[in-house]
Amino acid sequence: QQQVKQSPQSLIVQKGGISIINCAYENTAFDYFPWYQQFPGKGPALLIAIRPDVSEKKEGRFTISFNKSAKQFSLHIMDSQPGDSATYFCAASYGGTSYGKLTFGQGTILTVHP
Amino acid sequence: NAGVTQTPKFQVLKTGQSMTLQCAQDMNHNSMYWYRQDPGMGLRLIYYSASEGTTDKGEVPNGYNVSRLNKREFSLRLESAAPSQTSVYFCASSVVGSTNEKLFFGSGTQLSVL
């Protein structure tokens, strides 16, 4: 039962290009949508997060776009750099006991070529 | 300030053996989590603890037990390991109640069950 579906599985982008990763969710109770970045041999680290009351959130080169009616959200990485090469996970959760009880997508391996 | 520390980093078990994965955090966080990461499946929540003395099942709790020994430590026990439990295990902690609840992950334990 995969409640958060992520695509693509892998992505290759040239330096300076735009990386776009998409996620779709099923559970309409979800109201917190973070993105995590993971480098090899490390644990995931929070990159950026959004709540459904806004359609877009930007932090530096990273932007989340959110479409509540379509139950979709995406991560855009502008001016992609080789240092952005990592695995990216979208996730979702809802209030109650903890927003940390996340349902993760399958992950996207991003490779940025110099 | 070490953050979230997991031990061991690597472990090989035979089917039927038992072991305990240790996790400790020094950030005075209330909530702690155990996730497992499998290729193509993202991370899945095994168990969660909102505070010392409380634990709750996540998405995939079968075959595991946990102990929240105190506010700092949260251990995961495999009583009788099975090959299906071959995975990378991540412990995480967070502060309850923050607007953007941020999980801090350890570096993981890579477990192989033969």
Tab-separated table of C-alpha atoms in Angstrom:
chain	number	residue	atom	x	y	z
A	1	GLN	CA	0.000	0.000	0.000
A	2	GLN	CA	1.933	2.977	-1.328
A	3	GLN	CA	0.131	6.126	-0.287
A	4	VAL	CA	2.782	8.448	-1.705
A	5	LYS	CA	4.004	7.765	-5.228
A	6	GLN	CA	7.167	9.459	-6.453
A	7	SER	CA	8.590	9.863	-9.935
A	8	PRO	CA	10.940	9.571	-11.659
A	9	GLN	CA	13.055	6.870	-10.015
A	10	SER	CA	16.195	8.467	-11.390
A	11	LEU	CA	17.020	11.761	-13.023
A	12	ILE	CA	20.092	13.061	-14.829
A	13	VAL	CA	20.486	16.802	-15.242
A	14	GLN	CA	23.258	18.998	-16.547
A	15	LYS	CA	24.824	21.597	-14.282
A	16	GLY	CA	22.723	24.737	-14.317
A	17	GLY	CA	19.577	22.923	-15.372
A	18	ILE	CA	16.275	22.495	-13.536
A	19	SER	CA	15.544	19.265	-11.690
A	20	ILE	CA	11.886	18.368	-11.183
A	21	ILE	CA	10.629	15.532	-8.990
A	22	ASN	CA	6.943	14.763	-8.646
A	23	CYS	CA	4.845	13.137	-5.940
A	24	ALA	CA	1.200	12.156	-5.687
A	25	TYR	CA	-0.655	11.189	-2.548
A	26	GLU	CA	-3.907	9.398	-1.824
A	27	ASN	CA	-4.778	10.180	1.776
A	28	THR	CA	-6.656	13.501	1.921
A	29	ALA	CA	-5.941	13.697	5.651
A	30	PHE	CA	-2.286	14.477	4.925
A	31	ASP	CA	-1.507	18.089	5.764
A	32	TYR	CA	2.277	18.246	5.976
A	33	PHE	CA	4.537	17.582	2.996
A	34	PRO	CA	8.320	17.631	3.503
A	35	TRP	CA	11.151	16.775	1.162
A	36	TYR	CA	14.241	15.006	2.455
A	37	GLN	CA	17.688	14.823	0.874
A	38	GLN	CA	19.971	11.854	1.443
A	39	PHE	CA	23.644	11.482	0.560
A	40	PRO	CA	25.264	8.025	0.348
A	41	GLY	CA	26.000	6.551	3.758
A	42	LYS	CA	24.035	9.245	5.569
A	43	GLY	CA	20.581	9.579	7.017
A	44	PRO	CA	18.006	11.763	5.268
A	45	ALA	CA	17.960	15.470	6.110
A	46	LEU	CA	15.013	17.844	5.839
A	47	LEU	CA	15.307	20.070	2.793
A	48	ILE	CA	12.041	21.993	2.639
A	49	ALA	CA	8.426	21.465	3.670
A	50	ILE	CA	4.983	22.844	2.827
A	51	ARG	CA	1.460	22.819	4.235
A	52	PRO	CA	-1.616	22.688	1.974
A	53	ASP	CA	-2.726	26.251	2.725
A	54	VAL	CA	-0.109	27.577	0.274
A	55	SER	CA	0.551	26.593	-3.327
A	56	GLU	CA	4.266	27.294	-3.400
A	57	LYS	CA	7.205	27.635	-1.051
A	58	LYS	CA	10.680	28.703	-2.038
A	59	GLU	CA	13.927	28.419	-0.125
A	60	GLY	CA	16.964	29.433	-2.120
A	61	ARG	CA	17.205	27.243	-5.231
A	62	PHE	CA	14.583	24.811	-3.913
A	63	THR	CA	10.850	25.278	-4.523
A	64	ILE	CA	7.880	23.115	-3.604
A	65	SER	CA	4.772	23.457	-5.774
A	66	PHE	CA	1.564	22.079	-4.272
A	67	ASN	CA	-1.721	21.253	-6.010
A	68	LYS	CA	-4.307	20.265	-3.427
A	69	SER	CA	-7.098	19.438	-5.878
A	70	ALA	CA	-4.841	17.104	-7.843
A	71	LYS	CA	-3.239	15.708	-4.672
A	72	GLN	CA	0.183	16.335	-6.135
A	73	PHE	CA	3.299	18.198	-5.115
A	74	SER	CA	6.687	18.623	-6.688
A	75	LEU	CA	10.222	19.725	-5.926
A	76	HIS	CA	12.024	22.050	-8.313
A	77	ILE	CA	15.770	22.547	-8.012
A	78	MET	CA	16.898	25.581	-9.974
A	79	ASP	CA	20.452	25.972	-11.249
A	80	SER	CA	21.236	22.375	-10.297
A	81	GLN	CA	24.776	21.756	-9.073
A	82	PRO	CA	26.892	18.584	-8.862
A	83	GLY	CA	26.671	18.912	-5.074
A	84	ASP	CA	22.901	18.406	-5.386
A	85	SER	CA	23.524	14.825	-6.551
A	86	ALA	CA	21.701	12.767	-3.928
A	87	THR	CA	18.542	10.768	-3.334
A	88	TYR	CA	15.428	12.841	-2.738
A	89	PHE	CA	12.364	11.637	-0.883
A	90	CYS	CA	8.982	13.268	-0.711
A	91	ALA	CA	6.872	12.460	2.315
A	92	ALA	CA	3.536	13.225	3.910
A	93	SER	CA	1.947	13.099	7.331
A	94	TYR	CA	-1.006	14.479	9.269
A	95	GLY	CA	-1.583	15.921	12.676
A	96	GLY	CA	-2.569	13.984	15.724
A	97	THR	CA	0.232	12.399	17.655
A	98	SER	CA	3.094	13.549	15.488
A	99	TYR	CA	3.899	15.046	12.113
A	100	GLY	CA	7.043	12.956	12.274
A	101	LYS	CA	5.142	9.778	11.459
A	102	LEU	CA	5.903	10.153	7.790
A	103	THR	CA	4.819	8.173	4.760
A	104	PHE	CA	7.674	8.386	2.268
A	105	GLY	CA	7.769	8.139	-1.492
A	106	GLN	CA	10.070	5.623	-3.171
A	107	GLY	CA	12.885	8.100	-3.725
A	108	THR	CA	14.550	9.722	-6.749
A	109	ILE	CA	18.256	9.407	-7.448
A	110	LEU	CA	19.408	12.737	-8.879
A	111	THR	CA	22.681	12.983	-10.759
A	112	VAL	CA	23.906	16.406	-11.841
A	113	HIS	CA	26.669	16.297	-14.453
A	114	PRO	CA	29.301	19.042	-14.392
B	1	ASN	CA	26.878	17.887	19.884
B	2	ALA	CA	26.589	14.444	18.226
B	3	GLY	CA	22.882	14.559	17.266
B	4	VAL	CA	21.488	11.052	16.757
B	5	THR	CA	23.952	8.199	17.273
B	6	GLN	CA	23.240	4.639	16.123
B	7	THR	CA	25.176	1.497	16.905
B	8	PRO	CA	26.288	-0.734	15.333
B	9	LYS	CA	26.843	0.633	11.818
B	10	PHE	CA	26.948	-2.819	10.234
B	11	GLN	CA	25.699	-6.209	11.386
B	12	VAL	CA	25.365	-9.655	9.860
B	13	LEU	CA	23.017	-12.133	11.498
B	14	LYS	CA	21.967	-15.668	10.801
B	15	THR	CA	18.289	-16.474	10.543
B	16	GLY	CA	16.835	-16.910	14.001
B	17	GLN	CA	19.452	-14.874	15.847
B	18	SER	CA	18.451	-11.902	17.939
B	19	MET	CA	19.984	-8.488	18.322
B	20	THR	CA	19.301	-4.976	19.563
B	21	LEU	CA	19.956	-1.809	17.605
B	22	GLN	CA	20.856	1.094	19.839
B	23	CYS	CA	19.961	4.731	19.323
B	24	ALA	CA	20.678	7.793	21.438
B	25	GLN	CA	20.052	11.497	20.871
B	26	ASP	CA	21.514	14.457	22.742
B	27	MET	CA	19.128	17.164	21.523
B	28	ASN	CA	16.580	16.761	24.323
B	29	HIS	CA	13.900	15.761	21.813
B	30	ASN	CA	10.676	14.198	22.993
B	31	SER	CA	9.831	12.039	19.994
B	32	MET	CA	11.925	9.235	18.565
B	33	TYR	CA	11.388	6.915	15.608
B	34	TRP	CA	12.678	3.798	13.928
B	35	TYR	CA	12.445	3.587	10.136
B	36	ARG	CA	13.709	0.970	7.721
B	37	GLN	CA	14.879	1.772	4.213
B	38	ASP	CA	14.622	-0.730	1.381
B	39	PRO	CA	15.485	-0.176	-2.296
B	40	GLY	CA	12.540	1.142	-4.280
B	41	MET	CA	10.354	1.494	-1.187
B	42	GLY	CA	11.584	4.609	0.518
B	43	LEU	CA	11.548	4.645	4.305
B	44	ARG	CA	8.851	2.943	6.332
B	45	LEU	CA	8.034	3.600	9.964
B	46	ILE	CA	8.525	0.631	12.287
B	47	TYR	CA	7.851	2.148	15.715
B	48	TYR	CA	7.437	5.549	17.252
B	49	SER	CA	7.807	6.950	20.774
B	50	ALA	CA	6.231	10.282	21.717
B	51	SER	CA	7.926	10.389	25.110
B	52	GLU	CA	9.710	8.283	27.689
B	53	GLY	CA	7.632	5.243	28.536
B	54	THR	CA	5.350	5.384	25.489
B	55	THR	CA	5.647	3.532	22.201
B	56	ASP	CA	3.366	3.050	19.229
B	57	LYS	CA	3.400	0.809	16.175
B	58	GLY	CA	4.132	2.217	12.773
B	59	GLU	CA	3.512	0.804	9.320
B	60	VAL	CA	5.723	-2.316	9.579
B	61	PRO	CA	6.064	-3.390	13.254
B	62	ASN	CA	5.888	-7.178	12.866
B	63	GLY	CA	9.053	-8.951	14.032
B	64	TYR	CA	10.289	-5.991	16.059
B	65	ASN	CA	10.090	-4.707	19.610
B	66	VAL	CA	11.210	-1.394	21.020
B	67	SER	CA	12.157	0.106	24.356
B	68	ARG	CA	12.222	3.788	25.227
B	69	LEU	CA	14.700	3.488	28.075
B	70	ASN	CA	14.759	7.190	28.883
B	71	LYS	CA	14.416	10.451	27.004
B	72	ARG	CA	17.736	9.937	25.208
B	73	GLU	CA	17.616	6.291	24.198
B	74	PHE	CA	15.305	4.264	21.967
B	75	SER	CA	16.302	0.704	21.085
B	76	LEU	CA	14.971	-1.675	18.437
B	77	ARG	CA	15.089	-5.419	19.021
B	78	LEU	CA	14.828	-8.263	16.550
B	79	GLU	CA	13.909	-11.348	18.548
B	80	SER	CA	14.300	-13.885	15.738
B	81	ALA	CA	15.834	-12.347	12.648
B	82	ALA	CA	14.516	-13.254	9.206
B	83	PRO	CA	15.994	-12.568	5.748
B	84	SER	CA	13.075	-10.174	5.100
B	85	GLN	CA	14.533	-7.955	7.818
B	86	THR	CA	17.663	-7.310	5.757
B	87	SER	CA	17.556	-3.539	5.453
B	88	VAL	CA	19.091	-0.251	6.499
B	89	TYR	CA	17.633	0.940	9.793
B	90	PHE	CA	17.420	4.593	10.718
B	91	CYS	CA	16.671	6.092	14.076
B	92	ALA	CA	15.372	9.668	14.214
B	93	SER	CA	14.256	12.219	16.774
B	94	SER	CA	12.173	15.378	16.630
B	95	VAL	CA	10.640	18.053	18.776
B	96	VAL	CA	6.893	17.693	19.209
B	97	GLY	CA	4.764	20.636	18.302
B	98	SER	CA	6.975	22.571	15.910
B	99	THR	CA	5.233	23.986	12.857
B	100	ASN	CA	7.573	22.222	10.493
B	101	GLU	CA	8.394	19.126	12.477
B	102	LYS	CA	11.963	18.297	11.559
B	103	LEU	CA	13.283	14.796	11.915
B	104	PHE	CA	16.956	14.389	12.697
B	105	PHE	CA	18.220	11.052	11.429
B	106	GLY	CA	21.189	8.986	12.504
B	107	SER	CA	23.606	7.533	9.951
B	108	GLY	CA	21.905	4.170	9.902
B	109	THR	CA	22.607	0.511	10.650
B	110	GLN	CA	23.058	-1.781	7.674
B	111	LEU	CA	21.715	-5.207	8.675
B	112	SER	CA	22.050	-8.396	6.669
B	113	VAL	CA	20.204	-11.544	7.718
B	114	LEU	CA	21.511	-14.701	6.054
